[in-house]
Amino acid sequence: MKERYDVIVVGAGPGGSMTAKTAAKEGLDVLLIEKRQQIGDPVRCAEGVNKVYLKEYIEPDPAWISAEVKGSKVYSPDGTMVEMSEELSGAEVGYVLERKVFDRALAREAALAGVEVMVKTRATGLLMEDGFVKGIKAEYMGKQYEIMADIVVGADGIESKVGRWAGIDTTLKPRDMCTCAQYLMTNIDIDPDFCKFYLGNKIAPVGYVWIFPKGRNTANVGIGITGHMSGEVRALELLDEFINKHYPDGKKIEMVVGGVPVCGSIARTVSNGLMLVGDAARQSDPVTGGGIFNSMWAGDIAGKVAANAIRRSDVSAESLQEYEKKWRVELGRDLDMGMVVKERFTRMTDDELNTLAHSLEGVDLGSTTLIGLVWALFKANKKLLWDLRSIFIGIKEIESEVKKEVYT
Amino acid sequence: MTVSVERSKCGYCGACVSVCPTGALELMETWIEVSESCNDCRICVKICPVGALEVCR
Ligand SMILES: Cc1cc2nc3c(=O)[nH]c(=O)nc-3n(C[C@H](O)[C@H](O)[C@H](O)COP(=O)(O)OP(=O)(O)OC[C@H]3O[C@@H](n4cnc5c(N)ncnc54)[C@H](O)[C@@H]3O)c2cc1C
Ligand code: SF4
Ligand code: SF4
């Protein structure tokens, strides 16, 4: 460990490793620290990711691909199935990863790009000077260290403290987080080609159960419920109930618990000498809870912006607005749209969910973009989803259709 | 008053840390530590997916 670096990245999840790798490739001197002794373990994830998007950032490797899927099947409370697949021709659209191996592969790529990596090293605070973040305080094997950097990137996941230390309040309200439990189960009968989702307020109040295949007779079987529904009943109890009913002979070979931010875009993700990335920046999708790809995508931007800012010799919040602007243009819009959709679905009764599922019979839900999918849902049942109409305004792909469907 | 963690239940996921309004919780590596700034709001108790947290007197 040196006394100073160009960039210190806190947290070696997909967001942190991607940030570090990109920054190193841009020629910066980078330190990546991770408080766990094993990167990627324990897993806090259902491991589903869009294959096409992922390929833009990493060469697929069978070592971390557990299964490939063709699409999703969603079951409404009365058991009506709605299928979503990109190409009904049968092309596979998604991977179910082996995150323990995947996260490590990303960290290795960062290391090979020149990043210095330290595990079992926890950031405990920030070094501040004249309102600028100047580095971190860290603990490694019982000793305290102060390490300087021009830019600190907080990629420290759901439990992020880096933002808070810099005065960015990232505290989640219970209704803005999804509390989850999952088992890796085997000896169960699954459809190896599809991810499955079960909706219903009895099964998962304001949430859903998921089944993501991971090879023969094996799958991640999990549940997520919105935090404000938790307390009287808990994610783990509800999951056990579901499993007792659906998979009485299933065997549990791993337990996973965790939380996902589902709060939409937060007000600020940069300050002087600091950027937040991934779950720490609350960039996960409020509808699906997916955050693997988002964190990598944002990390790549943050790595490039770090290099630009250091070249300009200006790491102020104004200079780092470049990151803020870039990620908001694309992802910020999706997150905010996702919030409108989430709020509407949060209020849906089981009867309404069933009605919606029935109205989708025979409808092609091939789109992989959220807006495309929601638009198809909207067209199928305008009465039920009328509250969503505002989100379609100004979306280029569907502009002429929106005029016809919403304004006539 | 403060919060106690039942370590044999906790899955060290950090979900409780993200909702704590006073920053009283910290996920070390495989355990949760509670600092004095806890104001007994019970939000963490509510959202823990396994019910590992309790308010103790
Ligand atoms: C049950 C569950 C299911 C999910 N399913 C999916 C899914 O199917 N698909 C999907 O895309 N997403 C899913 N997600 C979300 C996904 O796991 C996250 O969005 C993703 O891991 C975010 O990556 P990240 O790099 O931002 O944070 P993380 O992967 O959480 O990494 C943060 C890292 O920072 C470290 N860290 C924290 N504090 C410090 C510190 N002070 N010092 C040093 N290191 C620190 C942590 O130990 C951790 O390794 C799921 C989440 C949960 C909980
Ligand atoms: S939310 Fe519960 S299981 Fe997760 S770290 Fe906190 S106490 Fe442990
Ligand atoms: S009771 Fe409230 S203040 Fe205390 S640790 Fe839990 S969330 Fe934080």
XYZ file of C-alpha atoms and ligand atoms in Angstrom:
534
model
C 0.000 0.000 0.000
C 1.213 3.455 -0.909
C 0.513 6.721 0.882
C -1.396 8.181 -2.002
C -3.200 7.226 -5.213
C -5.044 9.055 -7.946
C -8.240 7.179 -7.092
C -9.353 4.993 -4.196
C -12.411 2.807 -4.801
C -14.221 1.513 -1.722
C -15.974 -1.828 -2.282
C -15.101 -4.598 -4.748
C -18.578 -5.488 -6.010
C -19.292 -5.217 -9.739
C -19.574 -1.419 -9.488
C -16.262 -0.956 -7.680
C -14.235 -3.379 -9.772
C -15.542 -1.855 -12.988
C -14.742 1.690 -11.813
C -11.239 0.650 -10.780
C -10.540 -1.221 -14.009
C -11.682 1.636 -16.245
C -9.742 4.218 -14.227
C -6.573 2.101 -14.439
C -6.997 1.638 -18.171
C -7.198 5.418 -18.449
C -3.732 5.500 -16.900
C -4.611 6.324 -13.306
C -2.988 4.913 -10.188
C -5.856 3.102 -8.431
C -6.417 1.343 -5.103
C -9.474 -0.906 -4.689
C -10.331 -1.938 -1.128
C -12.813 -4.561 0.042
C -13.724 -5.199 3.655
C -14.546 -8.863 3.168
C -11.798 -11.418 3.088
C -13.389 -13.048 0.050
C -14.598 -10.862 -2.787
C -18.112 -11.901 -3.841
C -18.886 -14.027 -0.803
C -21.409 -14.242 0.799
C -23.620 -13.595 -2.204
C -26.475 -11.103 -1.899
C -28.085 -11.671 -5.257
C -30.442 -13.769 -7.417
C -27.787 -13.564 -10.150
C -29.982 -12.780 -13.171
C -28.537 -10.431 -15.768
C -29.222 -9.368 -19.357
C -26.697 -11.184 -21.490
C -26.514 -8.692 -24.341
C -25.796 -5.732 -22.077
C -23.249 -7.614 -19.998
C -21.190 -8.592 -23.043
C -20.372 -4.938 -23.623
C -18.253 -4.988 -20.480
C -16.850 -8.466 -20.044
C -16.076 -11.443 -22.242
C -18.475 -14.250 -21.234
C -16.724 -17.096 -19.411
C -18.383 -20.442 -18.629
C -16.656 -20.287 -15.229
C -19.203 -17.734 -14.012
C -22.232 -18.585 -16.127
C -24.461 -20.917 -14.192
C -27.300 -21.051 -16.734
C -28.721 -19.327 -19.792
C -32.398 -18.456 -20.054
C -34.723 -17.539 -22.914
C -37.026 -15.252 -21.012
C -39.361 -14.919 -18.056
C -42.730 -16.289 -17.051
C -44.752 -14.222 -14.647
C -47.649 -15.790 -12.695
C -50.512 -13.681 -11.400
C -52.189 -14.674 -8.095
C -54.744 -16.923 -9.856
C -51.954 -18.677 -11.762
C -52.383 -16.932 -15.127
C -49.034 -16.992 -16.896
C -47.591 -14.100 -18.881
C -44.523 -14.864 -20.949
C -41.831 -12.358 -21.763
C -39.017 -13.287 -24.071
C -36.965 -11.092 -26.315
C -37.159 -13.274 -29.339
C -39.907 -15.795 -29.337
C -37.657 -17.509 -31.905
C -35.800 -18.997 -28.973
C -32.621 -16.969 -28.628
C -31.368 -16.924 -25.080
C -31.588 -13.533 -23.428
C -30.186 -13.870 -19.963
C -27.528 -15.400 -17.810
C -27.917 -16.654 -14.300
C -24.475 -15.988 -12.921
C -22.262 -17.569 -10.300
C -21.671 -14.270 -8.512
C -18.939 -15.619 -6.245
C -16.873 -16.382 -9.341
C -18.117 -13.419 -11.379
C -17.259 -10.770 -8.776
C -13.807 -12.271 -8.402
C -13.297 -12.353 -12.166
C -14.123 -8.644 -12.327
C -11.700 -7.889 -9.493
C -9.037 -9.916 -11.277
C -9.607 -7.932 -14.474
C -9.137 -4.755 -12.465
C -5.970 -6.134 -10.895
C -4.578 -7.160 -14.275
C -5.303 -3.665 -15.586
C -2.927 -2.363 -12.926
C -5.208 -1.734 -9.933
C -3.820 -2.457 -6.471
C -6.379 -4.564 -4.583
C -6.631 -4.992 -0.814
C -9.076 -7.378 0.823
C -10.075 -7.492 4.492
C -9.599 -3.715 4.423
C -12.463 -1.560 5.611
C -12.912 2.160 5.031
C -13.786 3.736 8.373
C -14.021 7.389 7.375
C -12.919 10.082 4.947
C -9.984 12.477 5.083
C -11.407 15.961 4.542
C -9.660 19.280 3.829
C -11.286 22.589 2.877
C -14.519 20.842 1.996
C -12.771 18.350 -0.283
C -12.482 14.607 0.170
C -8.740 13.928 0.213
C -8.606 10.217 0.945
C -9.830 7.589 3.359
C -9.235 6.203 6.791
C -9.008 2.455 6.687
C -8.532 -0.528 8.947
C -6.493 -3.562 7.947
C -5.621 -6.421 10.290
C -6.271 -4.373 13.400
C -4.213 -1.344 12.271
C -5.501 2.085 11.198
C -4.212 3.766 8.047
C -4.705 7.084 6.288
C -4.477 6.882 2.511
C -4.638 9.947 0.289
C -6.298 10.237 -3.125
C -7.493 12.917 -5.526
C -10.816 11.127 -5.905
C -12.600 8.607 -3.691
C -15.317 6.446 -5.240
C -17.901 4.951 -2.886
C -18.994 1.636 -4.411
C -19.803 0.233 -1.001
C -23.179 -1.292 -1.777
C -26.481 -1.142 0.065
C -24.812 -0.498 3.431
C -22.880 2.463 1.973
C -21.361 4.901 4.446
C -19.006 6.745 2.099
C -21.770 9.011 0.796
C -23.022 9.770 4.285
C -19.524 10.655 5.467
C -19.367 13.214 2.657
C -22.744 14.694 3.576
C -24.884 12.890 0.988
C -27.836 11.339 2.772
C -28.431 7.926 1.238
C -30.534 6.533 4.097
C -33.362 4.417 2.702
C -36.931 4.548 3.958
C -38.476 1.111 4.532
C -40.788 1.560 1.536
C -37.774 2.399 -0.634
C -35.963 -0.848 -0.005
C -36.773 -4.421 -0.774
C -35.951 -6.953 1.941
C -35.073 -10.370 0.539
C -34.350 -13.994 1.366
C -33.321 -16.775 -0.981
C -32.225 -20.381 -0.979
C -30.189 -22.149 -3.574
C -32.370 -25.233 -3.904
C -31.826 -28.556 -5.501
C -33.908 -31.680 -6.075
C -36.684 -29.494 -7.474
C -38.569 -29.638 -10.738
C -37.754 -26.488 -12.720
C -38.042 -25.090 -16.223
C -34.351 -24.658 -17.177
C -35.127 -22.117 -19.923
C -37.136 -19.536 -17.997
C -36.904 -17.328 -14.951
C -40.206 -17.429 -13.103
C -41.913 -14.806 -10.987
C -44.948 -15.275 -8.720
C -46.977 -12.211 -7.791
C -49.662 -11.854 -5.162
C -50.179 -10.098 -1.872
C -50.562 -13.362 -0.002
C -47.415 -14.934 -1.431
C -45.274 -11.802 -1.252
C -46.929 -8.603 -0.009
C -45.768 -5.796 -2.335
C -43.096 -7.959 -3.871
C -42.645 -11.282 -5.576
C -41.142 -14.726 -5.445
C -38.505 -15.571 -8.070
C -37.109 -18.821 -9.378
C -33.910 -18.478 -11.401
C -32.595 -21.750 -12.865
C -29.033 -22.792 -12.061
C -28.603 -26.088 -13.819
C -30.217 -29.481 -13.452
C -32.962 -29.562 -10.788
C -31.373 -26.528 -9.157
C -32.436 -22.890 -8.838
C -32.265 -19.730 -6.772
C -35.667 -19.585 -5.088
C -36.127 -16.242 -3.408
C -38.535 -13.592 -2.218
C -38.433 -9.835 -1.947
C -40.991 -7.699 -0.132
C -41.020 -3.946 0.307
C -39.585 -2.909 3.666
C -42.776 -1.325 4.941
C -44.578 -4.675 4.627
C -41.950 -6.401 6.760
C -42.187 -6.771 10.519
C -45.255 -8.834 11.359
C -44.101 -11.288 8.717
C -40.599 -11.492 7.331
C -39.103 -12.373 3.983
C -37.590 -15.619 5.267
C -40.858 -16.873 6.808
C -42.816 -16.119 3.650
C -40.207 -17.901 1.565
C -40.383 -20.986 3.783
C -44.166 -20.958 3.377
C -43.882 -20.802 -0.407
C -41.322 -23.592 -0.487
C -43.299 -25.893 1.822
C -46.208 -25.546 -0.558
C -44.427 -25.709 -3.926
C -41.263 -27.700 -3.254
C -41.849 -29.942 -0.236
C -39.074 -32.289 -1.402
C -36.622 -29.540 -2.302
C -33.276 -29.339 -0.544
C -31.721 -26.076 0.524
C -27.998 -25.926 -0.079
C -27.343 -22.228 0.510
C -29.100 -19.323 2.234
C -28.907 -15.732 1.024
C -30.369 -12.622 2.656
C -30.119 -9.007 1.622
C -31.674 -5.699 0.768
C -32.019 -3.855 -2.535
C -32.526 -0.105 -2.888
C -35.753 0.583 -4.833
C -35.895 4.331 -4.239
C -35.377 5.781 -7.718
C -32.657 8.325 -8.450
C -31.294 10.219 -5.450
C -30.641 13.962 -5.480
C -26.845 13.895 -5.585
C -24.093 11.350 -6.209
C -20.988 13.582 -6.299
C -19.268 16.040 -4.018
C -15.795 17.603 -4.003
C -13.396 14.707 -4.658
C -16.100 12.034 -4.427
C -18.406 9.935 -6.593
C -20.893 7.203 -5.662
C -21.481 4.156 -7.874
C -23.949 1.252 -7.975
C -26.067 0.341 -4.959
C -24.209 3.010 -2.973
C -25.672 5.557 -5.432
C -29.022 3.720 -5.273
C -28.816 2.987 -9.011
C -30.614 -0.374 -8.889
C -33.873 -0.761 -10.788
C -36.882 0.019 -8.568
C -39.133 -2.477 -10.373
C -36.888 -5.509 -10.788
C -34.292 -4.814 -8.093
C -31.612 -5.533 -10.699
C -28.378 -3.707 -10.053
C -25.477 -5.782 -11.414
C -25.416 -4.252 -14.850
C -26.374 -0.747 -13.687
C -23.468 -0.677 -11.246
C -20.982 -1.816 -13.919
C -22.308 0.660 -16.448
C -22.113 3.539 -13.962
C -18.689 2.360 -12.756
C -17.328 2.521 -16.263
C -18.558 6.111 -16.597
C -17.131 7.034 -13.182
C -13.717 5.605 -14.127
C -13.596 7.704 -17.294
C -14.819 10.852 -15.559
C -12.194 10.381 -12.822
C -9.508 10.380 -15.514
C -10.950 13.463 -17.233
C -11.224 15.373 -13.954
C -7.675 14.537 -12.907
C -6.375 15.581 -16.347
C -8.175 18.901 -15.896
C -6.664 19.143 -12.384
C -10.153 19.835 -11.132
C -11.880 17.282 -8.919
C -14.488 19.684 -7.544
C -18.151 18.762 -7.473
C -18.688 20.980 -10.529
C -16.076 19.092 -12.479
C -17.528 15.738 -11.400
C -20.947 16.856 -12.623
C -19.799 15.181 -15.817
C -20.511 11.843 -14.098
C -23.767 13.033 -12.566
C -25.044 14.271 -15.927
C -23.959 11.243 -17.923
C -25.558 8.631 -15.721
C -28.763 10.585 -15.245
C -29.435 11.086 -18.944
C -29.990 7.379 -19.526
C -30.294 5.536 -16.267
C -31.828 8.351 -14.223
C -34.754 8.492 -16.603
C -35.322 4.732 -16.317
C -35.109 4.797 -12.525
C -37.663 7.576 -12.259
C -39.976 5.891 -14.710
C -39.526 2.696 -12.734
C -40.652 4.518 -9.597
C -43.955 5.537 -11.211
C -44.515 1.946 -12.323
C -43.503 0.583 -8.915
C -45.886 2.929 -7.096
C -48.781 1.813 -9.312
C -48.028 -1.875 -8.853
C -47.612 -1.369 -5.098
C -51.272 -0.362 -4.903
C -52.603 -3.252 -6.979
C -54.927 -5.782 -5.400
C -54.698 -9.452 -6.321
C -57.889 -9.050 -8.378
C -56.333 -6.230 -10.365
C -53.179 -8.248 -10.970
C -55.333 -11.089 -12.272
C -57.341 -8.758 -14.522
C -54.143 -7.339 -15.943
C -52.731 -10.808 -16.597
C -55.955 -11.844 -18.347
C -55.870 -8.774 -20.584
C -52.375 -9.743 -21.706
C -53.420 -13.014 -23.271
C -52.135 -13.092 -26.830
C -50.159 -9.870 -26.423
C -46.537 -9.885 -27.576
C -44.347 -8.824 -24.670
C -41.108 -9.217 -26.566
C -39.513 -5.916 -25.599
C -36.586 -5.938 -23.203
C -36.735 -2.240 -22.412
C -38.834 -1.291 -19.428
C -40.644 1.408 -21.372
C -41.473 -0.989 -24.210
C -42.819 -3.513 -21.769
C -44.852 -1.036 -19.758
C -46.229 0.433 -22.962
C -47.445 -3.007 -24.010
C -49.055 -3.470 -20.581
C -50.658 -0.045 -20.802
C -52.135 -0.697 -24.220
C -53.541 -4.014 -23.024
C -55.333 -2.482 -20.068
C -55.557 1.288 -20.177
C -58.247 1.454 -17.533
C -56.126 -0.230 -14.906
C -52.894 1.542 -15.787
C -54.235 4.988 -16.738
C -52.094 6.560 -13.945
C -48.985 5.611 -15.895
C -49.850 7.639 -19.010
C -47.546 10.549 -18.145
C -44.382 8.441 -18.342
C -44.791 7.801 -22.076
C -44.724 11.439 -23.054
C -41.577 12.438 -24.874
C -40.361 8.869 -25.476
C -39.224 8.868 -29.098
C -39.715 5.203 -29.921
C -43.446 5.356 -29.278
C -44.288 9.006 -29.862
C -46.837 8.559 -32.642
C -48.509 5.629 -30.910
C -48.771 7.600 -27.669
C -50.623 10.397 -29.473
C -53.134 7.916 -30.784
C -53.642 5.868 -27.622
C -53.488 8.554 -24.940
C -54.948 11.627 -26.602
C -57.833 10.270 -28.636
C -31.986 1.771 24.960
C -30.299 0.134 22.070
C -30.606 -2.675 19.611
C -29.226 -6.158 20.019
C -28.299 -8.533 17.235
C -28.925 -12.223 17.475
C -25.746 -13.369 15.805
C -26.909 -16.911 15.166
C -29.699 -15.481 12.970
C -27.933 -12.564 11.261
C -26.890 -13.160 7.648
C -24.637 -10.035 7.637
C -26.359 -8.560 4.616
C -26.209 -4.888 5.599
C -29.884 -4.160 4.892
C -30.364 -2.767 8.415
C -27.398 -0.411 7.972
C -29.031 1.171 4.919
C -32.197 2.228 6.761
C -30.710 3.403 10.046
C -31.356 7.168 10.213
C -28.640 7.834 12.809
C -25.864 5.753 11.279
C -25.718 3.667 14.445
C -25.177 0.373 12.663
C -22.056 -0.874 10.915
C -21.531 -4.130 9.052
C -17.991 -5.083 9.981
C -17.463 -8.204 7.928
C -19.515 -10.983 9.398
C -21.195 -9.129 12.208
C -23.180 -5.982 12.971
C -22.027 -3.429 15.530
C -24.408 -0.987 17.193
C -23.127 2.387 18.389
C -24.505 4.719 21.021
C -26.211 6.968 18.496
C -29.115 4.486 18.257
C -32.354 6.355 19.013
C -34.569 3.313 19.337
C -36.633 4.054 16.211
C -36.913 0.310 15.424
C -36.770 0.733 11.665
C -33.926 -1.779 11.418
C -35.890 -4.259 13.545
C -38.776 -3.999 11.102
C -36.906 -4.568 7.864
C -34.436 -7.327 8.817
C -35.302 -10.235 6.485
C -34.660 -12.841 9.183
C -35.676 -11.018 12.365
C -32.214 -10.940 13.923
C -32.641 -7.527 15.590
C -34.424 -6.663 18.800
C -34.706 -3.586 20.951
C -33.213 -4.342 24.331
C -33.642 -2.471 27.538
C -31.565 -11.028 -2.715
C -31.062 -10.150 -3.817
C -31.287 -10.508 -5.137
C -30.782 -9.735 -6.185
N -30.954 -10.176 -7.460
C -30.416 -9.492 -8.489
C -30.506 -10.000 -9.823
O -31.030 -11.084 -10.064
N -29.961 -9.258 -10.818
C -29.338 -8.063 -10.586
O -28.872 -7.435 -11.541
N -29.225 -7.574 -9.335
C -29.739 -8.260 -8.275
N -29.610 -7.783 -6.990
C -28.908 -6.503 -6.787
C -27.405 -6.665 -6.942
O -26.926 -7.698 -6.127
C -26.705 -5.362 -6.597
O -27.358 -4.301 -7.246
C -25.228 -5.358 -6.993
O -24.492 -6.285 -6.248
C -24.660 -3.968 -6.786
O -23.288 -3.952 -7.008
P -22.384 -2.915 -6.237
O -21.008 -3.128 -6.760
O -22.980 -1.570 -6.309
O -22.479 -3.330 -4.698
P -22.118 -4.692 -3.968
O -22.112 -5.829 -4.902
O -23.006 -4.763 -2.783
O -20.624 -4.453 -3.494
C -20.303 -3.553 -2.476
C -19.020 -4.031 -1.816
O -18.521 -3.018 -0.956
C -17.992 -3.616 0.193
N -17.950 -2.601 1.251
C -19.006 -2.032 1.881
N -18.580 -1.133 2.790
C -17.223 -1.142 2.738
C -16.206 -0.428 3.464
N -16.509 0.473 4.413
N -14.909 -0.685 3.183
C -14.583 -1.613 2.221
N -15.506 -2.311 1.508
C -16.805 -2.077 1.775
C -18.949 -4.751 0.474
O -18.357 -5.732 1.305
C -19.245 -5.258 -0.941
O -18.358 -6.266 -1.328
C -30.090 -8.534 -5.906
C -29.885 -8.145 -4.587
C -30.349 -8.947 -3.542
C -30.091 -8.531 -2.137
S -30.658 -6.842 8.240
Fe -30.722 -8.536 9.708
S -29.595 -10.194 8.682
Fe -29.087 -8.324 7.573
S -27.206 -7.601 8.585
Fe -28.914 -6.565 9.599
S -29.362 -7.880 11.363
Fe -28.118 -9.109 9.968
S -33.345 1.318 16.222
Fe -33.223 2.986 14.674
S -31.456 4.208 15.327
Fe -31.316 2.265 16.443
S -29.962 1.011 15.178
Fe -32.071 0.564 14.529
S -32.479 1.945 12.823
Fe -30.661 2.721 13.885
